[in-house]
Coordinates of C-alpha atoms in Angstrom, one line a residue:
M767 CA 31.4 94.2 -67.7
Y768 CA 29.6 91.1 -68.9
G769 CA 32.6 89.0 -69.1
H770 CA 33.7 89.9 -65.8
K771 CA 30.7 89.4 -64.1
V772 CA 30.4 86.1 -65.5
N773 CA 33.9 85.4 -64.9
Q774 CA 33.3 86.3 -61.3
L775 CA 30.6 84.2 -60.8
G776 CA 32.2 81.3 -62.6
R777 CA 34.7 81.6 -59.6
R778 CA 32.4 82.1 -57.0
F779 CA 30.4 79.0 -58.2
S780 CA 33.8 76.9 -58.4
K781 CA 34.7 78.1 -54.7
T782 CA 31.5 77.1 -53.2
L783 CA 31.5 73.9 -55.5
N784 CA 35.1 73.2 -54.2
E785 CA 33.9 73.3 -50.8
R786 CA 31.4 70.6 -51.3
L787 CA 33.4 68.2 -53.5
T788 CA 36.8 68.2 -51.6
P789 CA 35.4 66.3 -48.6
L790 CA 34.6 63.8 -51.4
G791 CA 37.8 63.6 -52.9
L792 CA 37.2 66.0 -55.9
F793 CA 38.2 69.4 -57.4
T794 CA 35.6 71.3 -60.0
A795 CA 38.4 70.8 -62.8
Q796 CA 37.8 67.2 -62.3
W797 CA 34.1 67.1 -61.8
A798 CA 33.9 69.1 -65.2
V799 CA 35.8 66.0 -66.8
I800 CA 33.6 63.6 -65.2
V801 CA 30.4 65.4 -66.3
R802 CA 31.3 65.1 -69.8
L803 CA 32.6 61.4 -69.4
L804 CA 29.1 60.5 -68.1
E805 CA 28.0 61.1 -71.8
G806 CA 30.7 58.7 -72.6
P807 CA 34.4 58.1 -73.5
A808 CA 36.1 61.0 -75.1
T809 CA 39.8 61.8 -76.4
Q810 CA 41.9 64.2 -74.4
T811 CA 41.6 66.8 -77.4
E812 CA 37.6 66.4 -77.2
L813 CA 38.0 67.1 -73.4
C814 CA 40.6 70.1 -74.0
Q815 CA 37.9 71.3 -76.4
Y816 CA 35.0 70.9 -74.3
L817 CA 36.4 72.7 -71.2
C818 CA 38.4 75.1 -73.5
V819 CA 41.8 74.2 -71.8
E820 CA 45.3 73.7 -73.0
A821 CA 46.6 70.1 -73.3
P822 CA 49.1 70.3 -70.5
T823 CA 46.3 71.2 -68.2
M824 CA 44.3 68.6 -69.1
T825 CA 47.2 66.0 -69.4
R826 CA 48.0 67.0 -65.2
T827 CA 44.1 66.7 -64.4
L828 CA 43.7 63.3 -66.2
A829 CA 46.8 62.0 -64.7
R830 CA 45.3 63.0 -61.1
M831 CA 42.3 61.4 -61.9
E832 CA 43.9 58.0 -63.2
Q833 CA 45.9 58.0 -60.2
A834 CA 42.7 58.2 -58.0
G835 CA 41.2 55.3 -60.0
W836 CA 38.6 57.7 -61.7
I837 CA 39.4 57.1 -65.4
E838 CA 41.2 54.8 -67.5
R839 CA 42.8 55.2 -71.3
H840 CA 42.1 52.9 -74.0
C841 CA 43.2 52.6 -77.3
G842 CA 40.9 54.0 -80.1
A843 CA 40.5 53.2 -83.6
D844 CA 43.5 54.7 -84.5
K845 CA 46.6 53.4 -82.2
R846 CA 47.7 57.0 -81.6
E847 CA 44.3 57.7 -80.3
R848 CA 43.5 57.1 -76.8
R849 CA 40.0 57.2 -75.3
V850 CA 39.3 58.2 -71.7
A851 CA 36.6 56.7 -69.9
L852 CA 35.2 56.6 -66.3
T853 CA 36.0 53.8 -64.2
E854 CA 33.1 51.7 -62.0
K855 CA 34.9 53.4 -59.1
A856 CA 33.9 56.9 -60.3
R857 CA 30.4 55.9 -61.3
A858 CA 29.6 54.7 -58.2
M859 CA 30.6 57.9 -56.7
A860 CA 29.0 60.0 -59.5
D861 CA 25.6 60.1 -57.6
E862 CA 27.1 61.4 -54.6
W863 CA 29.4 64.2 -56.5
M864 CA 26.1 65.0 -58.4
R865 CA 24.0 65.8 -55.2
A866 CA 27.0 68.0 -54.3
S867 CA 26.7 69.9 -57.6
D868 CA 22.9 70.1 -57.4
F869 CA 23.0 71.4 -53.8
V870 CA 25.3 74.6 -55.2
E871 CA 23.3 75.1 -57.9
A872 CA 20.1 75.2 -56.1
K873 CA 21.6 77.8 -53.7
A874 CA 22.9 79.8 -56.6
V875 CA 19.4 80.1 -58.3
R876 CA 17.2 80.6 -54.9
G877 CA 14.8 83.1 -55.2
I878 CA 15.1 83.1 -59.2
S879 CA 12.2 82.4 -61.1
A880 CA 12.0 79.7 -63.8
D881 CA 11.5 82.4 -66.4
E882 CA 14.7 84.3 -65.3
L883 CA 16.5 81.1 -65.3
A884 CA 15.4 80.4 -69.0
V885 CA 16.4 83.7 -70.1
F886 CA 19.6 83.4 -68.3
A887 CA 20.6 80.1 -69.8
S888 CA 19.8 81.4 -73.5
V889 CA 21.7 84.5 -73.0
I890 CA 24.9 82.1 -71.7
D891 CA 24.3 79.8 -74.7
R892 CA 24.1 82.8 -77.3
M893 CA 27.2 84.4 -75.8
M894 CA 29.3 81.1 -75.8
N895 CA 28.2 80.4 -79.5
N896 CA 29.2 84.1 -80.2
L897 CA 32.6 83.6 -78.6
S898 CA 33.1 80.0 -80.2
E899 CA 32.5 81.7 -84.0
S900 CA 36.0 82.2 -86.0

C-alpha cells in the first residue's frame, strides 16, 4: 500500500499546487519542467527521464510552454539535438512560482519535525533508487 499512499500524496500535492499556480498561468507539469530547467538547459529526452514521462506528453507540455513564451529551443552540439532553456520571461516569474510552491510545501509539512522529514526524504530517495534499478 506504500505506492498507493505515495501516489495519493502526489495527486493531492499536485491538486493543491495547481490551485496556487493556475492563477499565475502555470500548471504543475510545467512547473516540474521549470524546476529542472532552473538548473540549466536540457534535451527533451533528459526532461522525459527526469520526470518519468513519455515523449508525446513532454512534447505537448513543451509546446504549450513555448507558446506561453517560457521556454526556447536551441540547437545542441549535434544538429539533431535540441536544447530546451528557460526564457527571461520565465526567469522573471520563477520567484513568484517558487513562492507558490513553497507555500504548498509548508502547508504539507506543517506539524512534522525536521527529524521526521529527514527520514521521509531518505526513504523516498531509497524507494526511487530501488525503482530505478534495472
